PDB file of C-alpha atoms in Angstrom:
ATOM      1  CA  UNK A 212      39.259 -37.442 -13.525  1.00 48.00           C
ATOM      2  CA  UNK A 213      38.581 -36.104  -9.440  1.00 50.00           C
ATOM      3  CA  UNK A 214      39.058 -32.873 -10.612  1.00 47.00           C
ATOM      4  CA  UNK A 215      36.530 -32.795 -13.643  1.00 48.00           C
ATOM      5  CA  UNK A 216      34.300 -34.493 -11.373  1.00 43.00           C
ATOM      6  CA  UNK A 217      34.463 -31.822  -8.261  1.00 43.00           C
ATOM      7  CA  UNK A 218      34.379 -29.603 -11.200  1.00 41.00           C
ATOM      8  CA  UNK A 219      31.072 -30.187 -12.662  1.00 42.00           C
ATOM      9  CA  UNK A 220      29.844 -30.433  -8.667  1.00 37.00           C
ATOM     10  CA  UNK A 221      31.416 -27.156  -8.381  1.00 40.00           C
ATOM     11  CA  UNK A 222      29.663 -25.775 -11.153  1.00 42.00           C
ATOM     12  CA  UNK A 223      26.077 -27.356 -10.522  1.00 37.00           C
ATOM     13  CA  UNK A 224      26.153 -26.314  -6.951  1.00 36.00           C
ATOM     14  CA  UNK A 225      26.090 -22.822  -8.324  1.00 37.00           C
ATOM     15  CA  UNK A 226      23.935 -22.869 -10.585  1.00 36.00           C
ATOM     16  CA  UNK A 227      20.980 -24.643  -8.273  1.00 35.00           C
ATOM     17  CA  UNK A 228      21.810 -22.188  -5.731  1.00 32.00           C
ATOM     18  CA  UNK A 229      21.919 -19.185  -7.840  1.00 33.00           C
ATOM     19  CA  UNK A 230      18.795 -20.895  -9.396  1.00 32.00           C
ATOM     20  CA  UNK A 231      17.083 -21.011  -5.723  1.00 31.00           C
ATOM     21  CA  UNK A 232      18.389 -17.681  -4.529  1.00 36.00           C
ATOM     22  CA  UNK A 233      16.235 -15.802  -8.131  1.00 39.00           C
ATOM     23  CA  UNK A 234      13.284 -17.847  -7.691  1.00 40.00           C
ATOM     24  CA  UNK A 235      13.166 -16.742  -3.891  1.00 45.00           C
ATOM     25  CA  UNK A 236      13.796 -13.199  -4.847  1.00 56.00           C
ATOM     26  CA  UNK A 237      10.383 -12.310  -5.259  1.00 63.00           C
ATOM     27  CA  UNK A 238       9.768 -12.899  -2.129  1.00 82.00           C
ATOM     28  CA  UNK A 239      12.462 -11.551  -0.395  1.00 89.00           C
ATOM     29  CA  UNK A 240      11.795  -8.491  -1.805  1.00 94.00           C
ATOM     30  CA  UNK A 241       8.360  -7.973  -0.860  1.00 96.00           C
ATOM     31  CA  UNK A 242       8.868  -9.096   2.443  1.00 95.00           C
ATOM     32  CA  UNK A 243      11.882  -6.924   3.169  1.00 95.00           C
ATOM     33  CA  UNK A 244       9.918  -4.140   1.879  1.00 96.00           C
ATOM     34  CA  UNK A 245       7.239  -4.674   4.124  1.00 97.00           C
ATOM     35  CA  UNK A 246       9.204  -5.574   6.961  1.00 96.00           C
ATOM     36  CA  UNK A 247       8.496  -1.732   7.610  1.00 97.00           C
ATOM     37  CA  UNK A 248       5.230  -1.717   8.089  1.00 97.00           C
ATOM     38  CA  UNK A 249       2.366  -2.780  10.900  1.00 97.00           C
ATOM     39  CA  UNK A 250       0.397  -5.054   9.263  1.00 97.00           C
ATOM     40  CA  UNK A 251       3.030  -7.124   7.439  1.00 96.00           C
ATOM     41  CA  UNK A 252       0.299  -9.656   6.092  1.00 96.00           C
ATOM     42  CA  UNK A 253      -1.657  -7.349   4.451  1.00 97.00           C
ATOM     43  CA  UNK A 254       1.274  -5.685   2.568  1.00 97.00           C
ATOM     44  CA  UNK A 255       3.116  -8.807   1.499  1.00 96.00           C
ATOM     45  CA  UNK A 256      -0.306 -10.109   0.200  1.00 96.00           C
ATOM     46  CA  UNK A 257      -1.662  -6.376  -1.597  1.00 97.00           C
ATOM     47  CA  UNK A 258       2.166  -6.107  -3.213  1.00 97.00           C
ATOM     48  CA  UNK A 259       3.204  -9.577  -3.937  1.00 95.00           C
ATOM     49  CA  UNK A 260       2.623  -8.400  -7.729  1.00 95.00           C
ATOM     50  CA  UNK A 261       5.342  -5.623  -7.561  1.00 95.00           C
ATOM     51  CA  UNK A 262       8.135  -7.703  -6.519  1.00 93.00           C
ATOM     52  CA  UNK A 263       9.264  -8.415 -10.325  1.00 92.00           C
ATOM     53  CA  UNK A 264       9.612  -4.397 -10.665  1.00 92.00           C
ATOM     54  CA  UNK A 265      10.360  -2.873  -7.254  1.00 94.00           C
ATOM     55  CA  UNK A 266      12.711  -5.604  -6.138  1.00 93.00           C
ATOM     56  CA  UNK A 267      14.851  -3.888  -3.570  1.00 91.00           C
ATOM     57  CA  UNK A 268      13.775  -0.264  -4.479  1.00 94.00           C
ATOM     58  CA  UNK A 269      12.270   1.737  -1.804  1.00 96.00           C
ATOM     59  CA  UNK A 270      10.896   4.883  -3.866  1.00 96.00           C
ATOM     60  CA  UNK A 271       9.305   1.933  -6.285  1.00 96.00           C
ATOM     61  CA  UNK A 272       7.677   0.122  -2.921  1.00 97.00           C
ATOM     62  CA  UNK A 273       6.246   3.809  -1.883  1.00 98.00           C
ATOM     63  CA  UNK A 274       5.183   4.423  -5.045  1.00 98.00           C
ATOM     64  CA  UNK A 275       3.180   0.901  -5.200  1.00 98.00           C
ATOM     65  CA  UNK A 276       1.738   0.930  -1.547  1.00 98.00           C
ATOM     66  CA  UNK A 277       0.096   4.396  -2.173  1.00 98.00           C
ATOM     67  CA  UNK A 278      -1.450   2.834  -5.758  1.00 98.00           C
ATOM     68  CA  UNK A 279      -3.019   0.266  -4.041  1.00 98.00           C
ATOM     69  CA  UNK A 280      -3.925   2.304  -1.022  1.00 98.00           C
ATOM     70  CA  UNK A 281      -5.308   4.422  -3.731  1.00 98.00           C
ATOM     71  CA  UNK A 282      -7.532   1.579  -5.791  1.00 97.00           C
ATOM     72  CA  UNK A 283      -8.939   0.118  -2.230  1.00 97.00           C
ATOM     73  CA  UNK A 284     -10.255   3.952  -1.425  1.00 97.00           C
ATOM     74  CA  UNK A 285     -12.042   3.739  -4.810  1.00 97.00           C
ATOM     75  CA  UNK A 286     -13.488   1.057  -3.909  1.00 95.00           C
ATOM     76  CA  UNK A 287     -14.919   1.483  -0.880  1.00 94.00           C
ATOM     77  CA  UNK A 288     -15.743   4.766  -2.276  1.00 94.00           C
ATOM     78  CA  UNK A 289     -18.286   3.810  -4.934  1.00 92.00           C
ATOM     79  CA  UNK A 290     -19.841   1.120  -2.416  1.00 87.00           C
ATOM     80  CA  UNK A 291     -20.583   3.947  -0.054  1.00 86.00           C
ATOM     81  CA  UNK A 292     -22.165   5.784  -3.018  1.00 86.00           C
ATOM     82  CA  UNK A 293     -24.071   3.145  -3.864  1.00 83.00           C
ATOM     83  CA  UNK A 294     -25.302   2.741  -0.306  1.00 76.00           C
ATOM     84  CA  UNK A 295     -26.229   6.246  -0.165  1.00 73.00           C
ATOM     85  CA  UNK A 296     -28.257   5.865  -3.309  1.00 74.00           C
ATOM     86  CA  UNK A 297     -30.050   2.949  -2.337  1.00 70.00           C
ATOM     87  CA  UNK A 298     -30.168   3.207   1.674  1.00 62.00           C
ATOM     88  CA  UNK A 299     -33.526   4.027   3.350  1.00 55.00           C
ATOM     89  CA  UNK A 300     -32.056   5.217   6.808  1.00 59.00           C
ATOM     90  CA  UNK A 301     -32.830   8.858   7.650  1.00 63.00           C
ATOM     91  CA  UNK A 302     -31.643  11.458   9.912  1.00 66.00           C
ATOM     92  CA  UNK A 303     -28.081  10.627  11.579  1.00 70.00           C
ATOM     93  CA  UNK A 304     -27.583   7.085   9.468  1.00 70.00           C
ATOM     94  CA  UNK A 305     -27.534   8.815   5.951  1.00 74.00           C
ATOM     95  CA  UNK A 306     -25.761  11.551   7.302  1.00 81.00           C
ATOM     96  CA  UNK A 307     -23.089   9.656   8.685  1.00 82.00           C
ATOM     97  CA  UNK A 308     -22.767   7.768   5.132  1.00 83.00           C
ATOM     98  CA  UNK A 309     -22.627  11.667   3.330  1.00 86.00           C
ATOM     99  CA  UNK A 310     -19.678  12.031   6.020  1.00 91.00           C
ATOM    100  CA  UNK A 311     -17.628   9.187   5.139  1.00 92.00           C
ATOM    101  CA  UNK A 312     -17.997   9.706   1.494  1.00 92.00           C
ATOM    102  CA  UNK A 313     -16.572  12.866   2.034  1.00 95.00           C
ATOM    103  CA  UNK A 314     -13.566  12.059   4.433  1.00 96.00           C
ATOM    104  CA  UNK A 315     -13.122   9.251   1.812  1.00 96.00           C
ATOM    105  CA  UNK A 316     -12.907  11.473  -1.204  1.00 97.00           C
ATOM    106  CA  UNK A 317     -10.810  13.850   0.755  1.00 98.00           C
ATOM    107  CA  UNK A 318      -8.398  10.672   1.532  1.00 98.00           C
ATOM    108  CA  UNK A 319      -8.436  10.018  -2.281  1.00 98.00           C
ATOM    109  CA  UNK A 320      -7.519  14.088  -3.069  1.00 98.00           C
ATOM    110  CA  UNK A 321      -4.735  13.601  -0.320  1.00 98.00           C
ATOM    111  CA  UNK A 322      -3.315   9.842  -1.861  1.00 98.00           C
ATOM    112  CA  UNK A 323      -3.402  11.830  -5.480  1.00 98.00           C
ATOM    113  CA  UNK A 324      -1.366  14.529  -4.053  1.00 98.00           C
ATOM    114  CA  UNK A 325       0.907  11.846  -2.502  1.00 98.00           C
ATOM    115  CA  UNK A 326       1.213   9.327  -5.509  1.00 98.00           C
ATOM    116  CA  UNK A 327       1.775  13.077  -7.871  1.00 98.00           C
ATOM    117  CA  UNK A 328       4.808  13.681  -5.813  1.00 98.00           C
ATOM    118  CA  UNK A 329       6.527  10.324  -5.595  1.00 97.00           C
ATOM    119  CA  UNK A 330       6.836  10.085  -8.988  1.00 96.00           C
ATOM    120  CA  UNK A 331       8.500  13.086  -9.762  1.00 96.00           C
ATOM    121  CA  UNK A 332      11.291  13.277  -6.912  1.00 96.00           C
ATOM    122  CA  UNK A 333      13.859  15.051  -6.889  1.00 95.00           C
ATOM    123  CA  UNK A 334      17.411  15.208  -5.205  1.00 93.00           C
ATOM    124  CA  UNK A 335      17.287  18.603  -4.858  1.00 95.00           C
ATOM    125  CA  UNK A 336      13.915  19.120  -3.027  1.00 96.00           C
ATOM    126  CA  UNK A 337      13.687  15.251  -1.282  1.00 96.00           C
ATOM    127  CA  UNK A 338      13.044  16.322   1.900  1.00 96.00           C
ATOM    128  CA  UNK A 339      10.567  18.736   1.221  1.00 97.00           C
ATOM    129  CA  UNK A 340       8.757  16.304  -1.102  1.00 98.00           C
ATOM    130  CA  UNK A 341       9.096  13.662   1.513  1.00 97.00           C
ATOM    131  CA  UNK A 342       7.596  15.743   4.302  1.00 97.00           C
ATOM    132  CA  UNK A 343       4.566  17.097   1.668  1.00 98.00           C
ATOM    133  CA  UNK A 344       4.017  13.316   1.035  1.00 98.00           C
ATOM    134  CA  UNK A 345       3.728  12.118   4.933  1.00 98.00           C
ATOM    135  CA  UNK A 346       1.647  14.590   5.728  1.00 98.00           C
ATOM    136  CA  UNK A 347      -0.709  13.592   3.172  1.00 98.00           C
ATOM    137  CA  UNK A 348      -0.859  10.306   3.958  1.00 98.00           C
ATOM    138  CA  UNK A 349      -1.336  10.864   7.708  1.00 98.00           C
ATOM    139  CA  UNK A 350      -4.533  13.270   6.764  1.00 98.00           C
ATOM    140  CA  UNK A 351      -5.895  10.676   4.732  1.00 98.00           C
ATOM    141  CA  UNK A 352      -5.455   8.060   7.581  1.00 97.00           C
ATOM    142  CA  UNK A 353      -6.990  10.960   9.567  1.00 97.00           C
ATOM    143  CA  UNK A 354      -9.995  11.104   7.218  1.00 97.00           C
ATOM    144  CA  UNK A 355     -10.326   7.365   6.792  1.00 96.00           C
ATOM    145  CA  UNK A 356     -10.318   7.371  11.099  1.00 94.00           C
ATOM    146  CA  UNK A 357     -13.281  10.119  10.891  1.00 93.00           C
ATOM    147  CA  UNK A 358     -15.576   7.851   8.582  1.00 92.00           C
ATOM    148  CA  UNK A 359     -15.110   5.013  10.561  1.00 90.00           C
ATOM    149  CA  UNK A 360     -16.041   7.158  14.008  1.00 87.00           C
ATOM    150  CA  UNK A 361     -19.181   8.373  12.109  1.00 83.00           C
ATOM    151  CA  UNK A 362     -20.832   5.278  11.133  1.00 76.00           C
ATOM    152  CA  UNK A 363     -23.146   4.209  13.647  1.00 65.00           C
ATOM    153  CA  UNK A 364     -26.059   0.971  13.746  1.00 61.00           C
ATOM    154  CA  UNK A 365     -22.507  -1.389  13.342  1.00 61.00           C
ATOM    155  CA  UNK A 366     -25.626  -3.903  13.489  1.00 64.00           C
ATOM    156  CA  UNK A 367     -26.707  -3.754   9.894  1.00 71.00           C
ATOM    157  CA  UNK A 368     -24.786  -6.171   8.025  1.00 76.00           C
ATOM    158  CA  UNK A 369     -24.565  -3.596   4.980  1.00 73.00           C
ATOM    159  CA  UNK A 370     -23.067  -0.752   7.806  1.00 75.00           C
ATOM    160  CA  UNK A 371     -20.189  -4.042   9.376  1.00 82.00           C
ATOM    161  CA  UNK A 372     -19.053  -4.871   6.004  1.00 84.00           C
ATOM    162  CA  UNK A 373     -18.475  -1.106   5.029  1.00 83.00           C
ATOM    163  CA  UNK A 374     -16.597  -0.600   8.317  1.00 88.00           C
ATOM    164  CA  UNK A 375     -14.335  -3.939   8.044  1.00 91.00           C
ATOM    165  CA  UNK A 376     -13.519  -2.402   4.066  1.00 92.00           C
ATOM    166  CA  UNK A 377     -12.633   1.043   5.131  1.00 94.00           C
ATOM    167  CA  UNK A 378     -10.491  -0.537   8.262  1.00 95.00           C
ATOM    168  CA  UNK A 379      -8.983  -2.341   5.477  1.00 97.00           C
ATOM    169  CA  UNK A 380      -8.552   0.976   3.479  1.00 97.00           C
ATOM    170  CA  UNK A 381      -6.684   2.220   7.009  1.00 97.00           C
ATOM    171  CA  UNK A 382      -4.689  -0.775   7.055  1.00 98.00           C
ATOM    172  CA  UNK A 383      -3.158  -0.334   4.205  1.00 98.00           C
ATOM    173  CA  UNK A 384      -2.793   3.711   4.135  1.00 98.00           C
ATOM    174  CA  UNK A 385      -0.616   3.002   6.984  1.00 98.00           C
ATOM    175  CA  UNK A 386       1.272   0.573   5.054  1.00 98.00           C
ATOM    176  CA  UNK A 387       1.840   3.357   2.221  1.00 98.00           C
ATOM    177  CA  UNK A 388       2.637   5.622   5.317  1.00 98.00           C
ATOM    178  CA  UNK A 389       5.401   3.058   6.886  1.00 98.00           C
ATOM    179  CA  UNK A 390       6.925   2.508   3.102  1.00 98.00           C
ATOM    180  CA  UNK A 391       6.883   6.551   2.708  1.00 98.00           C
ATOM    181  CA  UNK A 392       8.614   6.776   5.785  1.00 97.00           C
ATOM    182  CA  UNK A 393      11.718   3.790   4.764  1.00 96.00           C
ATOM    183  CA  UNK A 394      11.755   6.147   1.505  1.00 96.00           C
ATOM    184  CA  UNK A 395      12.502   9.297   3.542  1.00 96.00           C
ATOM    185  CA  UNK A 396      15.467   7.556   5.840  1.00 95.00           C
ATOM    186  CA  UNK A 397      16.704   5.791   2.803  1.00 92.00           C
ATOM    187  CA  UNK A 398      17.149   9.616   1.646  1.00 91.00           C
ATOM    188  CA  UNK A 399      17.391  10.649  -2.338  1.00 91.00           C
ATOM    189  CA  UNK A 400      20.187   8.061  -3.232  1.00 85.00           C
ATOM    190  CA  UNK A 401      17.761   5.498  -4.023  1.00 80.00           C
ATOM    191  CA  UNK A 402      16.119   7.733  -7.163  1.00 79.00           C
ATOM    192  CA  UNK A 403      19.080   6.817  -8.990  1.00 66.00           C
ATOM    193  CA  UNK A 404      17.852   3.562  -9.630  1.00 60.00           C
ATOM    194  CA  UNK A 405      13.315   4.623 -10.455  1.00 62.00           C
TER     195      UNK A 405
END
């Protein structure tokens, strides 16, 4: 009768800590994926929703980083149109806002040309893809950098919440970047499993 009973403990000690170890996964995954990057926060809390697909894939995490990266620019995009639509200022204030709009959509071309590439890799032409793709990224960090040196009058409450979204925007490109980069070192082994 001992051994049915350290049987059945046997048996339910597995199952609640295989139960414990796939309702942590989730979690684990997201946060070893963005263990990568600078502004770990920020990526657990933008990716969180990819865990169930990525899990432990690193072409899947780039792939999702540069998506989001990608629906953030957007964003921020159309609320600079809309301010240039509807601002007043004149001279170097609208200019500046015609600036950023353009770095912006430049950032977007650049995160298009990234997200194209990442999901059609290759293990014949990895390393070439990989290099196309962190260049891009780093030019659209670049252009994101050059709209937020351009806006001036960081006074008007429109102007502050426009720079703390496209700082966000940064943020996260260089989260994209960082996950690029774990990609690229993980090297063309991981496609087996996209």
């Amino acid at each position: 009768m001992t051994w049915k009973f350290m049987l059945v403990l046997a048996w339910l000690t597995t199952l609640i800590c295989s139960t414990t170890s796939s309702n942590k996964g989730g979690e684990s995954y997201v946060r070893d994926a963005c263990s990568v990057t600078r502004y770990q926060d920020l990526c657990i809390h933008s990716l969180t929703s990819f865990s169930s697909t990525a899990k432990d894939n690193p072409s899947k995490w780039a792939r999702a980083g540069v998506s989001v990266t990608i629906s953030q620019a957007k964003g921020v995009t159309q609320s600079l149109l809309k301010l240039r639509k509807h601002n007043s200022s004149k001279g170097r204030g609208r200019i500046a806002i015609l600036d950023c709009v353009e770095c912006l959509q430049d950032a977007l071309d650049n995160l298009h040309n990234s997200l194209g590439v990442l999901r059609k890799l290759s293990s014949q032409t990895f390393n070439d893809q990989m290099g196309d793709v962190t260049t891009w990224l780093s030019a659209a960090l670049t252009d994101e950098d050059t709209c937020l040196d351009g806006l001036e009058d960081k006074r008007r409450k429109q102007v502050k919440l426009l720079l703390n979204r496209v700082t966000n925007v940064s943020y996260i490109t260089s989260n994209a970047l960082a996950l690029v980069n774990k990609l690229a070192t993980t090297g063309p082994q991981c496609l087996e499993n996209s």
